[in-house]
Amino acid sequence: VTSLGGAPQEPAADAAPAAAPPAAGAPSAAPASRGSLPLEGVGPLDFQLGDCFKDFDPEAQQSTVVDCATGHSAQLIATHHYPESDAYPGLTALKDKGRETCRNAQLAAAATTYTLLQRNAYPSSSSWDNGDRRVDCYVTTDAGNVIMESLVP
């Protein structure tokens, strides 16, 4: 994943099955303040918690954000923001923080009806130097745009 402004985020090399802690409800998570959906050409630093993505490609510089009630292949379920004052923690620490962020994410009960993988995106040392302090956790499916609801409670 590449963040807005040419500051790349690097996705974790491995994907792991996503856990699905029980939770009630599955509201649409797309914020109305950005305009009507779908939104094409959205960069990773503009992704918002709960965003759902059509044809998600973790290597793409931009993605299409869709209404979570329509078919999608991924959703941003958790983020962690390091303080601006923090020094670059290193790749191992960023990968660990990505796994921790996903492990602590709460998913709606509907998540148990899908085969999901978790993916993380985190800043490279050069994007860190440009102010990128964000670690993201996504759930994805490799079966196409088959998720038909928000998985964030």
CSV table of C-alpha atoms in Angstrom, one decimal:
chain,number,residue,atom,x,y,z
A,1,VAL,CA,0.0,0.0,0.0
A,2,THR,CA,1.3,3.4,-0.8
A,3,SER,CA,0.2,6.4,1.3
A,4,LEU,CA,-1.0,9.7,-0.1
A,5,GLY,CA,1.8,12.1,-1.1
A,6,GLY,CA,4.2,9.4,-2.3
A,7,ALA,CA,5.0,8.1,1.2
A,8,PRO,CA,4.8,4.3,0.9
A,9,GLN,CA,3.3,2.0,3.4
A,10,GLU,CA,4.5,-1.5,3.2
A,11,PRO,CA,2.0,-4.4,3.6
A,12,ALA,CA,2.9,-7.3,5.8
A,13,ALA,CA,4.2,-10.2,3.8
A,14,ASP,CA,2.0,-12.7,5.5
A,15,ALA,CA,-1.7,-12.9,5.9
A,16,ALA,CA,-3.3,-14.7,8.8
A,17,PRO,CA,-6.8,-15.8,9.4
A,18,ALA,CA,-8.8,-13.1,11.1
A,19,ALA,CA,-10.4,-13.7,14.5
A,20,ALA,CA,-14.0,-12.8,14.9
A,21,PRO,CA,-14.9,-11.9,18.5
A,22,PRO,CA,-18.7,-11.8,18.9
A,23,ALA,CA,-20.3,-8.4,18.8
A,24,ALA,CA,-23.8,-7.1,18.1
A,25,GLY,CA,-25.0,-5.2,15.0
A,26,ALA,CA,-23.2,-4.3,11.8
A,27,PRO,CA,-23.8,-0.7,10.9
A,28,SER,CA,-22.6,0.8,7.6
A,29,ALA,CA,-19.2,2.2,8.5
A,30,ALA,CA,-18.6,4.6,5.5
A,31,PRO,CA,-18.6,8.2,6.7
A,32,ALA,CA,-21.1,10.4,5.0
A,33,SER,CA,-18.8,13.5,5.3
A,34,ARG,CA,-16.7,12.4,2.3
A,35,GLY,CA,-19.6,12.4,-0.1
A,36,SER,CA,-21.6,9.7,-1.9
A,37,LEU,CA,-20.1,6.3,-2.5
A,38,PRO,CA,-18.4,4.8,-4.3
A,39,LEU,CA,-15.3,7.0,-4.0
A,40,GLU,CA,-12.6,6.1,-6.5
A,41,GLY,CA,-8.9,7.1,-6.1
A,42,VAL,CA,-8.7,7.2,-2.3
A,43,GLY,CA,-5.2,7.0,-1.0
A,44,PRO,CA,-4.3,4.8,2.1
A,45,LEU,CA,-3.7,7.8,4.4
A,46,ASP,CA,-7.3,8.9,3.6
A,47,PHE,CA,-8.8,5.5,4.5
A,48,GLN,CA,-11.1,5.8,7.5
A,49,LEU,CA,-11.9,3.1,10.1
A,50,GLY,CA,-14.7,1.0,8.7
A,51,ASP,CA,-14.1,1.8,5.1
A,52,CYS,CA,-15.0,-1.1,2.7
A,53,PHE,CA,-13.1,-1.6,-0.5
A,54,LYS,CA,-14.1,-3.0,-3.9
A,55,ASP,CA,-11.4,-5.2,-5.6
A,56,PHE,CA,-8.9,-4.4,-2.8
A,57,ASP,CA,-5.2,-4.6,-3.8
A,58,PRO,CA,-2.9,-3.9,-0.8
A,59,GLU,CA,-0.1,-2.9,-3.2
A,60,ALA,CA,-2.2,-0.2,-5.0
A,61,GLN,CA,-1.6,3.5,-4.4
A,62,GLN,CA,-5.4,4.2,-4.5
A,63,SER,CA,-8.5,2.2,-3.9
A,64,THR,CA,-12.3,2.4,-4.4
A,65,VAL,CA,-14.3,2.9,-1.2
A,66,VAL,CA,-17.8,1.5,-1.4
A,67,ASP,CA,-20.9,1.3,0.7
A,68,CYS,CA,-20.4,-1.7,3.0
A,69,ALA,CA,-23.9,-3.0,2.0
A,70,THR,CA,-22.5,-3.7,-1.5
A,71,GLY,CA,-20.1,-6.4,-2.5
A,72,HIS,CA,-16.6,-5.7,-1.3
A,73,SER,CA,-13.4,-7.7,-0.8
A,74,ALA,CA,-11.8,-5.9,2.2
A,75,GLN,CA,-12.6,-3.6,5.2
A,76,LEU,CA,-10.3,-1.4,7.4
A,77,ILE,CA,-11.2,-2.7,10.9
A,78,ALA,CA,-8.5,-1.1,13.1
A,79,THR,CA,-5.7,1.5,13.0
A,80,HIS,CA,-2.9,2.5,15.4
A,81,HIS,CA,-1.3,5.9,15.2
A,82,TYR,CA,2.1,6.4,16.7
A,83,PRO,CA,2.8,9.8,18.2
A,84,GLU,CA,4.5,12.3,15.9
A,85,SER,CA,7.4,12.6,18.4
A,86,ASP,CA,8.2,8.8,18.2
A,87,ALA,CA,11.3,7.7,16.4
A,88,TYR,CA,11.0,5.0,13.7
A,89,PRO,CA,10.5,1.8,15.6
A,90,GLY,CA,11.8,-0.5,12.9
A,91,LEU,CA,10.2,-3.1,10.7
A,92,THR,CA,9.9,-5.9,13.3
A,93,ALA,CA,8.2,-3.6,15.8
A,94,LEU,CA,5.8,-2.3,13.1
A,95,LYS,CA,4.9,-5.8,12.1
A,96,ASP,CA,4.3,-6.7,15.7
A,97,LYS,CA,2.1,-3.6,16.2
A,98,GLY,CA,0.1,-4.6,13.1
A,99,ARG,CA,-0.6,-8.1,14.5
A,100,GLU,CA,-1.5,-6.6,17.9
A,101,THR,CA,-3.8,-4.1,16.2
A,102,CYS,CA,-5.6,-6.8,14.4
A,103,ARG,CA,-5.7,-9.1,17.4
A,104,ASN,CA,-7.4,-6.4,19.4
A,105,ALA,CA,-10.0,-5.4,16.7
A,106,GLN,CA,-13.6,-6.1,17.4
A,107,LEU,CA,-15.6,-7.7,14.6
A,108,ALA,CA,-19.4,-8.0,14.2
A,109,ALA,CA,-20.9,-11.4,14.6
A,110,ALA,CA,-21.4,-11.5,10.8
A,111,ALA,CA,-17.7,-11.9,10.3
A,112,THR,CA,-18.0,-15.6,11.2
A,113,THR,CA,-19.9,-16.2,8.0
A,114,TYR,CA,-16.9,-15.3,5.8
A,115,THR,CA,-13.5,-16.8,5.3
A,116,LEU,CA,-11.3,-13.8,6.1
A,117,LEU,CA,-7.6,-13.1,6.2
A,118,GLN,CA,-5.9,-10.2,8.0
A,119,ARG,CA,-3.5,-7.9,6.3
A,120,ASN,CA,-1.5,-5.1,7.8
A,121,ALA,CA,0.0,-1.9,6.3
A,122,TYR,CA,2.6,0.1,8.0
A,123,PRO,CA,5.0,2.9,7.1
A,124,SER,CA,8.4,2.5,5.6
A,125,SER,CA,11.3,4.4,7.2
A,126,SER,CA,11.1,7.0,4.4
A,127,SER,CA,7.3,7.5,4.8
A,128,TRP,CA,7.8,7.7,8.5
A,129,ASP,CA,10.2,10.6,7.9
A,130,ASN,CA,7.4,12.2,5.9
A,131,GLY,CA,5.0,12.0,8.9
A,132,ASP,CA,3.3,8.7,8.2
A,133,ARG,CA,2.7,7.1,11.7
A,134,ARG,CA,-0.2,4.8,10.9
A,135,VAL,CA,-0.5,1.1,11.1
A,136,ASP,CA,-3.7,-0.4,9.6
A,137,CYS,CA,-5.4,-3.7,10.0
A,138,TYR,CA,-7.7,-5.0,7.2
A,139,VAL,CA,-9.8,-8.1,6.8
A,140,THR,CA,-9.8,-9.4,3.3
A,141,THR,CA,-11.3,-12.2,1.2
A,142,ASP,CA,-9.6,-13.8,-1.8
A,143,ALA,CA,-12.9,-14.9,-3.2
A,144,GLY,CA,-13.8,-11.5,-4.8
A,145,ASN,CA,-16.3,-8.9,-3.7
A,146,VAL,CA,-18.4,-11.3,-1.6
A,147,ILE,CA,-18.6,-9.4,1.8
A,148,MET,CA,-22.0,-7.8,1.8
A,149,GLU,CA,-22.1,-5.9,5.1
A,150,SER,CA,-19.9,-4.0,7.5
A,151,LEU,CA,-17.8,-6.3,9.8
A,152,VAL,CA,-17.1,-3.5,12.3
A,153,PRO,CA,-19.6,-3.4,15.1
